[in-house]
Amino acid sequence: MDTVEESEAYQPGLALRLEDMAPDDEFPTESSRVQRQVEESFIAEDAAREAAGLHDLPVFQKDRMQAYLRAAVNGKVEKYFVVLDSSQTWLCYWIIHALDLLSSSEEPVLDETTARQTIMYLKSCSNESGGYGGGPGQVSHAATTFAAISALCVIGTDEALESIDRQSLYRFLLRMKQPDGSFSVTDDGEMDIRGTYCALTAAAHTNMLTPEITRGCKDFIASLQSFDGGIGGEAGNESHGGYTYCGLASLCILCDNDFDEMGKTIDLESLRQWASMRQMAFEGGFQGRANKLVDSCYSFWVGALFAMLQEKPVQPSLMDPNRLNRYLINYCQGPKGGMRDKPGARADFYHTCYALSGLSIAQQAMCEEGEEVPSHLRLKVIDPVYNLHTGRRERVYRYFHSRPFLPE
């Protein structure tokens, strides 16, 4: 097990103190009461650690994290996962992407037999009409299509990438395309920025960003930016961390990360300011919306905004990566492995995936600011637009761009 001494340059920070909590304004609301309870749970976490004689600061339990995920790969999951029957492709992505981030090598994240079984399983989730359902026999959906293709990209072998039927996928994406430039998530389904991001990512990975796919997307995204700089799911909706991520990442795809072009569509500086207000003053993590609670998944959904908005290496970040790092390591590691939402919550694969993705972003930001993160505790660097390890994304790009797509 790693000790604090072995990782002296990677201290997650001091324990939180009661005096750091926001003062009570004597006008309590339900939101303020719940926020106070969350802050007190962080203090209680530190007190319990102290009472147990654990006086050293927590360290990143990388081995325990890997064991938690490997157990899932081997089929050891709890019975309550039956409620995620329609999210089976997501489970594949969350688990193997998290394992990839934890791996210290560029070797395949799954052994050959497991990789082949996973490819065959994901293929069974695809439909002749195009796209992937959440499981075998389920209707195709933009989100579960995104998850299946992302999982295949993490596996990254020729066999995995060849298993994607680009012609039927393209027909599915065109079927989801709407007159306003957005994409429906499924036949007769809702139309919000999630569908657009998932569709554009699938098309970008597979080298199918045709004019028919991209038509009207920028105008649709422009209609979603709120007065405060964030992006809502639909025009007029409240700004939200997940939707803002989908909107900005979609623009990165459409504009090939050209900030001048992106700035013609939305106000990037007001978005950056909105994102900076989502980092919680006490906890150090991010909330998804104003007046909401901290949640480790927003370490990625909001943290990635700063990675995408770093126009110049010398541009100061409005995110504090040290405080984000402290939140994730001190308070979000599950006692038996995995990552959790916040103290008192149970670890799960969703939060493990996105908390580790956020930790990767925090580590990269710390390194750019001249801080040292020990190599044995480092996570792989991710491409924030796709939430894939940069090496995997480059491999996928080379594979499909060497195979031009011609719609039938």
Short mmCIF file of C-alpha atoms in Angstrom, two decimals:
data_model
loop_
_atom_site.label_atom_id
_atom_site.label_comp_id
_atom_site.label_asym_id
_atom_site.label_seq_id
_atom_site.Cartn_x
_atom_site.Cartn_y
_atom_site.Cartn_z
CA MET A 1 0.00 0.00 0.00
CA ASP A 2 1.28 3.49 -0.82
CA THR A 3 2.23 5.61 2.16
CA VAL A 4 2.26 9.34 2.60
CA GLU A 5 6.06 9.24 2.84
CA GLU A 6 6.31 7.53 -0.55
CA SER A 7 4.06 10.19 -2.08
CA GLU A 8 5.25 13.25 -0.20
CA ALA A 9 5.06 15.48 -3.27
CA TYR A 10 1.46 14.45 -3.90
CA GLN A 11 -0.26 15.49 -0.68
CA PRO A 12 -3.99 15.84 -1.26
CA GLY A 13 -4.14 18.69 1.26
CA LEU A 14 -5.09 19.32 4.84
CA ALA A 15 -8.26 18.03 6.41
CA LEU A 16 -11.24 20.38 6.33
CA ARG A 17 -12.07 22.40 9.46
CA LEU A 18 -15.31 23.60 11.00
CA GLU A 19 -14.16 27.19 10.72
CA ASP A 20 -13.85 26.73 6.94
CA MET A 21 -17.60 26.16 6.61
CA ALA A 22 -19.69 28.99 5.22
CA PRO A 23 -21.28 31.08 8.00
CA ASP A 24 -24.98 30.58 8.65
CA ASP A 25 -26.92 33.61 7.38
CA GLU A 26 -29.83 32.76 9.73
CA PHE A 27 -32.23 32.44 6.79
CA PRO A 28 -32.24 28.65 6.31
CA THR A 29 -33.82 26.98 3.31
CA GLU A 30 -34.10 23.31 2.45
CA SER A 31 -31.11 23.71 0.11
CA SER A 32 -28.98 25.42 2.73
CA ARG A 33 -29.84 22.78 5.33
CA VAL A 34 -28.85 19.94 2.99
CA GLN A 35 -25.67 21.78 2.02
CA ARG A 36 -24.82 22.17 5.71
CA GLN A 37 -25.37 18.43 6.26
CA VAL A 38 -22.99 17.62 3.40
CA GLU A 39 -20.31 19.91 4.82
CA GLU A 40 -20.73 18.31 8.24
CA SER A 41 -20.34 14.85 6.65
CA PHE A 42 -16.89 15.91 5.39
CA ILE A 43 -15.92 16.98 8.91
CA ALA A 44 -17.28 13.69 10.28
CA GLU A 45 -15.21 11.75 7.74
CA ASP A 46 -12.04 13.40 9.03
CA ALA A 47 -13.11 12.86 12.67
CA ALA A 48 -13.77 9.14 12.05
CA ARG A 49 -10.36 8.76 10.46
CA GLU A 50 -8.73 10.48 13.41
CA ALA A 51 -10.67 8.34 15.93
CA ALA A 52 -9.48 5.20 14.14
CA GLY A 53 -5.89 6.32 14.67
CA LEU A 54 -5.37 7.14 10.98
CA HIS A 55 -3.49 10.38 11.51
CA ASP A 56 -1.84 10.49 8.10
CA LEU A 57 -3.60 11.98 5.13
CA PRO A 58 -5.27 9.52 2.73
CA VAL A 59 -3.39 8.43 -0.36
CA PHE A 60 -4.68 7.26 -3.70
CA GLN A 61 -5.42 3.52 -3.39
CA LYS A 62 -4.66 2.63 -7.00
CA ASP A 63 -4.32 -1.14 -6.43
CA ARG A 64 -7.62 -1.30 -4.55
CA MET A 65 -9.28 0.65 -7.36
CA GLN A 66 -8.01 -1.80 -9.96
CA ALA A 67 -9.15 -4.82 -7.90
CA TYR A 68 -12.66 -3.32 -7.63
CA LEU A 69 -12.87 -2.97 -11.42
CA ARG A 70 -11.21 -6.30 -12.24
CA ALA A 71 -13.80 -8.06 -10.07
CA ALA A 72 -16.51 -6.54 -12.26
CA VAL A 73 -14.75 -7.68 -15.44
CA ASN A 74 -14.78 -11.18 -13.94
CA GLY A 75 -18.54 -10.99 -13.38
CA LYS A 76 -18.58 -10.19 -9.66
CA VAL A 77 -21.24 -7.50 -9.40
CA GLU A 78 -23.96 -6.98 -6.83
CA LYS A 79 -27.58 -8.00 -7.47
CA TYR A 80 -28.85 -4.42 -7.51
CA PHE A 81 -27.17 -3.91 -10.90
CA VAL A 82 -30.24 -5.52 -12.45
CA VAL A 83 -31.74 -2.01 -12.48
CA LEU A 84 -29.06 -1.05 -15.04
CA ASP A 85 -30.31 -3.57 -17.60
CA SER A 86 -30.74 -0.78 -20.18
CA SER A 87 -27.23 0.56 -19.46
CA GLN A 88 -25.15 -2.53 -20.19
CA THR A 89 -23.07 -0.84 -22.88
CA TRP A 90 -22.43 1.98 -20.40
CA LEU A 91 -21.18 -0.50 -17.81
CA CYS A 92 -18.70 -1.84 -20.37
CA TYR A 93 -17.41 1.66 -21.07
CA TRP A 94 -17.31 2.87 -17.46
CA ILE A 95 -15.38 -0.18 -16.27
CA ILE A 96 -12.81 -0.64 -19.03
CA HIS A 97 -12.18 3.10 -19.44
CA ALA A 98 -11.51 3.40 -15.71
CA LEU A 99 -9.16 0.41 -15.88
CA ASP A 100 -7.38 2.01 -18.82
CA LEU A 101 -6.79 5.21 -16.85
CA LEU A 102 -5.30 3.22 -13.99
CA SER A 103 -3.00 1.17 -16.24
CA SER A 104 0.63 2.25 -16.36
CA SER A 105 1.25 0.86 -19.84
CA GLU A 106 -0.05 1.20 -23.37
CA GLU A 107 -0.86 -2.50 -23.48
CA PRO A 108 -4.47 -3.60 -24.10
CA VAL A 109 -6.61 -3.08 -21.02
CA LEU A 110 -8.29 -6.50 -21.43
CA ASP A 111 -6.68 -9.86 -22.13
CA GLU A 112 -7.29 -11.30 -25.58
CA THR A 113 -10.10 -13.67 -24.54
CA THR A 114 -11.99 -11.07 -22.50
CA ALA A 115 -11.56 -8.47 -25.23
CA ARG A 116 -13.01 -10.81 -27.85
CA GLN A 117 -15.94 -11.70 -25.58
CA THR A 118 -16.63 -8.01 -24.95
CA ILE A 119 -16.51 -7.21 -28.67
CA MET A 120 -18.95 -10.02 -29.43
CA TYR A 121 -21.24 -8.88 -26.61
CA LEU A 122 -21.26 -5.27 -27.82
CA LYS A 123 -21.95 -6.49 -31.34
CA SER A 124 -25.01 -8.31 -29.98
CA CYS A 125 -26.26 -4.94 -28.69
CA SER A 126 -26.26 -3.44 -32.20
CA ASN A 127 -29.33 -3.38 -34.42
CA GLU A 128 -29.71 -3.92 -38.16
CA SER A 129 -31.40 -0.53 -38.38
CA GLY A 130 -28.24 1.06 -36.97
CA GLY A 131 -26.90 2.09 -33.61
CA TYR A 132 -26.66 0.17 -30.36
CA GLY A 133 -29.19 -0.49 -27.64
CA GLY A 134 -28.37 -0.63 -23.95
CA GLY A 135 -28.34 -4.42 -24.16
CA PRO A 136 -29.15 -7.22 -26.63
CA GLY A 137 -32.59 -6.82 -28.20
CA GLN A 138 -33.05 -3.26 -26.94
CA VAL A 139 -33.87 -0.28 -29.16
CA SER A 140 -31.01 1.84 -30.42
CA HIS A 141 -30.29 5.03 -28.49
CA ALA A 142 -27.70 7.75 -29.12
CA ALA A 143 -26.32 7.50 -25.58
CA THR A 144 -25.89 3.73 -25.54
CA THR A 145 -24.43 3.95 -29.06
CA PHE A 146 -21.88 6.43 -27.74
CA ALA A 147 -21.07 4.08 -24.85
CA ALA A 148 -20.65 1.00 -27.07
CA ILE A 149 -18.42 2.79 -29.56
CA SER A 150 -16.36 4.37 -26.77
CA ALA A 151 -15.86 0.95 -25.16
CA LEU A 152 -14.71 -0.47 -28.51
CA CYS A 153 -12.31 2.47 -28.86
CA VAL A 154 -10.80 1.68 -25.46
CA ILE A 155 -10.27 -1.95 -26.50
CA GLY A 156 -8.75 -0.45 -29.62
CA THR A 157 -7.87 -3.58 -31.60
CA ASP A 158 -8.58 -3.95 -35.31
CA GLU A 159 -11.19 -6.55 -34.41
CA ALA A 160 -12.94 -4.08 -32.09
CA LEU A 161 -12.98 -1.24 -34.58
CA GLU A 162 -13.91 -3.48 -37.52
CA SER A 163 -16.98 -4.62 -35.57
CA ILE A 164 -18.57 -1.17 -36.01
CA ASP A 165 -20.92 -1.24 -39.02
CA ARG A 166 -20.38 2.28 -40.31
CA GLN A 167 -23.10 2.14 -42.99
CA SER A 168 -25.89 1.18 -40.58
CA LEU A 169 -24.50 3.57 -37.93
CA TYR A 170 -24.59 6.40 -40.47
CA ARG A 171 -28.20 5.61 -41.40
CA PHE A 172 -29.12 5.63 -37.70
CA LEU A 173 -27.48 9.03 -37.16
CA LEU A 174 -29.23 10.54 -40.19
CA ARG A 175 -32.53 9.12 -38.94
CA MET A 176 -31.96 10.90 -35.62
CA LYS A 177 -31.08 14.21 -37.35
CA GLN A 178 -33.63 16.99 -36.78
CA PRO A 179 -34.45 20.10 -38.86
CA ASP A 180 -33.08 22.45 -36.15
CA GLY A 181 -29.63 20.81 -36.35
CA SER A 182 -30.03 18.67 -33.22
CA PHE A 183 -30.30 14.89 -32.93
CA SER A 184 -33.04 12.87 -31.29
CA VAL A 185 -31.70 10.30 -28.84
CA THR A 186 -33.92 7.55 -30.27
CA ASP A 187 -36.87 7.17 -32.63
CA ASP A 188 -39.55 9.61 -31.42
CA GLY A 189 -37.30 10.45 -28.47
CA GLU A 190 -36.31 13.72 -26.85
CA MET A 191 -34.01 16.17 -28.62
CA ASP A 192 -31.39 17.81 -26.44
CA ILE A 193 -27.66 18.47 -26.49
CA ARG A 194 -26.86 14.96 -25.22
CA GLY A 195 -28.11 13.46 -28.48
CA THR A 196 -26.06 15.93 -30.49
CA TYR A 197 -22.85 15.23 -28.57
CA CYS A 198 -23.31 11.45 -28.72
CA ALA A 199 -24.05 11.55 -32.45
CA LEU A 200 -21.13 13.84 -33.29
CA THR A 201 -18.72 11.76 -31.20
CA ALA A 202 -19.79 8.53 -32.92
CA ALA A 203 -19.39 10.21 -36.32
CA ALA A 204 -16.03 11.78 -35.39
CA HIS A 205 -14.56 8.50 -34.15
CA THR A 206 -15.61 6.67 -37.32
CA ASN A 207 -14.64 9.44 -39.77
CA MET A 208 -18.23 10.17 -40.83
CA LEU A 209 -18.54 13.92 -40.12
CA THR A 210 -20.30 14.63 -43.40
CA PRO A 211 -22.16 17.91 -44.14
CA GLU A 212 -25.42 16.00 -43.63
CA ILE A 213 -24.36 15.13 -40.09
CA THR A 214 -23.02 18.55 -39.08
CA ARG A 215 -25.72 20.68 -40.75
CA GLY A 216 -27.23 23.18 -38.32
CA CYS A 217 -25.40 21.87 -35.26
CA LYS A 218 -23.66 25.16 -34.44
CA ASP A 219 -26.90 27.13 -34.60
CA PHE A 220 -28.58 24.61 -32.32
CA ILE A 221 -25.73 24.84 -29.77
CA ALA A 222 -25.80 28.65 -29.91
CA SER A 223 -29.49 28.58 -28.97
CA LEU A 224 -28.72 26.71 -25.75
CA GLN A 225 -26.33 29.14 -24.02
CA SER A 226 -28.02 30.78 -21.07
CA PHE A 227 -27.67 34.33 -19.78
CA ASP A 228 -25.14 33.14 -17.16
CA GLY A 229 -22.79 31.54 -19.71
CA GLY A 230 -23.62 27.89 -19.14
CA ILE A 231 -25.52 25.62 -21.50
CA GLY A 232 -28.87 23.93 -20.93
CA GLY A 233 -30.23 20.76 -22.49
CA GLU A 234 -32.73 22.68 -24.59
CA ALA A 235 -33.23 26.36 -25.40
CA GLY A 236 -34.38 28.26 -22.31
CA ASN A 237 -33.32 25.54 -19.87
CA GLU A 238 -31.18 26.11 -16.78
CA SER A 239 -27.41 25.82 -17.27
CA HIS A 240 -26.11 22.39 -16.24
CA GLY A 241 -22.62 20.91 -16.00
CA GLY A 242 -23.35 17.82 -18.07
CA TYR A 243 -25.17 19.72 -20.81
CA THR A 244 -22.48 22.41 -20.86
CA TYR A 245 -19.87 19.71 -21.34
CA CYS A 246 -21.86 18.19 -24.23
CA GLY A 247 -22.28 21.60 -25.87
CA LEU A 248 -18.65 22.66 -25.60
CA ALA A 249 -17.27 19.25 -26.60
CA SER A 250 -19.61 19.23 -29.62
CA LEU A 251 -18.23 22.60 -30.66
CA CYS A 252 -14.67 21.31 -30.28
CA ILE A 253 -15.57 18.52 -32.71
CA LEU A 254 -17.33 20.81 -35.18
CA CYS A 255 -14.61 23.49 -35.12
CA ASP A 256 -11.64 21.13 -34.79
CA ASN A 257 -10.67 22.91 -31.55
CA ASP A 258 -10.37 26.27 -33.35
CA PHE A 259 -11.15 28.79 -30.60
CA ASP A 260 -11.82 31.63 -33.03
CA GLU A 261 -14.47 29.55 -34.76
CA MET A 262 -15.93 28.35 -31.46
CA GLY A 263 -16.10 31.94 -30.23
CA LYS A 264 -18.32 32.84 -33.19
CA THR A 265 -20.95 30.42 -31.90
CA ILE A 266 -20.99 30.94 -28.12
CA ASP A 267 -19.46 33.30 -25.55
CA LEU A 268 -16.50 31.25 -24.33
CA GLU A 269 -15.44 33.67 -21.61
CA SER A 270 -18.86 33.76 -19.95
CA LEU A 271 -18.92 29.94 -20.11
CA ARG A 272 -15.51 29.85 -18.44
CA GLN A 273 -16.73 32.19 -15.69
CA TRP A 274 -19.86 30.08 -15.17
CA ALA A 275 -17.74 26.94 -14.86
CA SER A 276 -15.45 28.59 -12.31
CA MET A 277 -18.47 29.25 -10.08
CA ARG A 278 -19.25 25.53 -9.92
CA GLN A 279 -16.21 24.64 -7.79
CA MET A 280 -17.40 24.45 -4.19
CA ALA A 281 -15.64 26.74 -1.74
CA PHE A 282 -15.66 24.24 1.14
CA GLU A 283 -15.55 20.78 -0.47
CA GLY A 284 -13.27 21.57 -3.43
CA GLY A 285 -15.26 19.46 -5.89
CA PHE A 286 -17.81 20.64 -8.41
CA GLN A 287 -21.57 20.99 -8.39
CA GLY A 288 -23.57 20.53 -11.59
CA ARG A 289 -25.83 23.54 -11.17
CA ALA A 290 -26.13 26.60 -8.99
CA ASN A 291 -27.50 25.86 -5.50
CA LYS A 292 -26.87 22.11 -5.83
CA LEU A 293 -24.60 19.69 -3.97
CA VAL A 294 -21.08 18.60 -4.79
CA ASP A 295 -20.79 15.35 -6.78
CA SER A 296 -17.63 13.58 -7.89
CA CYS A 297 -18.95 12.93 -11.42
CA TYR A 298 -18.78 16.69 -12.09
CA SER A 299 -15.05 16.48 -11.52
CA PHE A 300 -15.13 15.40 -15.15
CA TRP A 301 -18.26 17.04 -16.56
CA VAL A 302 -17.19 20.47 -15.29
CA GLY A 303 -13.45 19.86 -14.83
CA ALA A 304 -13.13 18.91 -18.50
CA LEU A 305 -14.49 22.33 -19.48
CA PHE A 306 -11.28 23.92 -18.21
CA ALA A 307 -9.15 21.43 -20.13
CA MET A 308 -11.07 22.23 -23.33
CA LEU A 309 -10.90 25.99 -22.68
CA GLN A 310 -7.12 26.13 -22.20
CA GLU A 311 -6.53 28.10 -25.37
CA LYS A 312 -2.93 28.90 -24.50
CA PRO A 313 -0.61 26.96 -22.15
CA VAL A 314 0.11 30.18 -20.24
CA GLN A 315 -3.55 31.03 -19.74
CA PRO A 316 -4.35 30.81 -16.02
CA SER A 317 -6.95 28.25 -15.10
CA LEU A 318 -9.96 29.29 -13.07
CA MET A 319 -10.08 25.78 -11.61
CA ASP A 320 -8.10 24.92 -8.47
CA PRO A 321 -6.76 21.43 -9.27
CA ASN A 322 -5.27 20.95 -5.79
CA ARG A 323 -8.63 21.37 -4.10
CA LEU A 324 -10.26 19.08 -6.64
CA ASN A 325 -7.52 16.53 -6.02
CA ARG A 326 -8.06 16.76 -2.24
CA TYR A 327 -11.81 16.25 -2.61
CA LEU A 328 -11.42 13.16 -4.78
CA ILE A 329 -8.65 11.47 -2.80
CA ASN A 330 -9.66 12.42 0.75
CA TYR A 331 -13.41 12.00 0.47
CA CYS A 332 -14.48 10.05 -2.63
CA GLN A 333 -12.52 6.80 -2.43
CA GLY A 334 -14.74 3.91 -1.42
CA PRO A 335 -13.48 1.86 1.55
CA LYS A 336 -13.53 -1.31 -0.59
CA GLY A 337 -12.41 0.29 -3.82
CA GLY A 338 -14.10 2.38 -6.45
CA MET A 339 -15.11 6.02 -6.25
CA ARG A 340 -18.27 7.45 -4.73
CA ASP A 341 -20.31 10.61 -5.07
CA LYS A 342 -19.38 12.02 -1.63
CA PRO A 343 -18.94 10.77 1.99
CA GLY A 344 -21.74 8.42 3.00
CA ALA A 345 -22.48 7.27 -0.53
CA ARG A 346 -21.73 3.86 -2.03
CA ALA A 347 -19.02 3.46 -4.68
CA ASP A 348 -20.30 2.60 -8.15
CA PHE A 349 -18.92 2.23 -11.67
CA TYR A 350 -20.41 5.48 -12.99
CA HIS A 351 -18.76 7.62 -10.32
CA THR A 352 -15.56 5.57 -10.54
CA CYS A 353 -15.31 6.29 -14.25
CA TYR A 354 -15.99 10.02 -14.08
CA ALA A 355 -14.22 10.70 -10.77
CA LEU A 356 -11.05 9.07 -12.14
CA SER A 357 -11.45 11.03 -15.39
CA GLY A 358 -11.70 14.20 -13.30
CA LEU A 359 -8.68 13.15 -11.25
CA SER A 360 -6.71 12.71 -14.48
CA ILE A 361 -7.64 16.28 -15.45
CA ALA A 362 -6.64 17.57 -12.00
CA GLN A 363 -3.30 15.76 -12.15
CA GLN A 364 -2.56 17.12 -15.62
CA ALA A 365 -3.40 20.66 -14.47
CA MET A 366 -1.14 20.25 -11.43
CA CYS A 367 1.72 19.07 -13.63
CA GLU A 368 1.23 22.05 -15.94
CA GLU A 369 1.52 24.30 -12.89
CA GLY A 370 4.86 22.70 -12.03
CA GLU A 371 3.73 20.30 -9.31
CA GLU A 372 4.98 16.73 -9.22
CA VAL A 373 2.66 13.74 -9.21
CA PRO A 374 4.54 10.47 -8.52
CA SER A 375 4.62 8.26 -11.59
CA HIS A 376 3.17 5.24 -9.75
CA LEU A 377 0.09 7.31 -8.79
CA ARG A 378 -0.39 9.02 -12.15
CA LEU A 379 -3.43 8.33 -14.24
CA LYS A 380 -3.25 8.37 -18.01
CA VAL A 381 -3.90 11.68 -19.74
CA ILE A 382 -7.31 11.92 -21.38
CA ASP A 383 -8.64 13.76 -24.39
CA PRO A 384 -11.33 15.85 -22.65
CA VAL A 385 -13.53 16.03 -25.76
CA TYR A 386 -14.02 12.26 -25.95
CA ASN A 387 -13.03 11.09 -22.44
CA LEU A 388 -10.60 8.57 -23.83
CA HIS A 389 -6.92 8.14 -23.09
CA THR A 390 -5.09 10.24 -25.69
CA GLY A 391 -3.27 7.17 -27.00
CA ARG A 392 -6.55 5.34 -27.62
CA ARG A 393 -8.08 8.35 -29.37
CA GLU A 394 -5.03 8.71 -31.64
CA ARG A 395 -5.17 5.02 -32.52
CA VAL A 396 -8.88 5.29 -33.44
CA TYR A 397 -8.23 8.42 -35.50
CA ARG A 398 -5.45 6.74 -37.51
CA TYR A 399 -7.51 3.60 -38.07
CA PHE A 400 -10.63 5.25 -39.46
CA HIS A 401 -8.90 8.07 -41.34
CA SER A 402 -6.96 5.45 -43.27
CA ARG A 403 -10.35 4.05 -44.31
CA PRO A 404 -12.40 6.83 -45.98
CA PHE A 405 -16.16 6.53 -45.56
CA LEU A 406 -18.49 6.62 -48.59
CA PRO A 407 -22.20 6.54 -47.72
CA GLU A 408 -24.18 3.99 -49.69
#
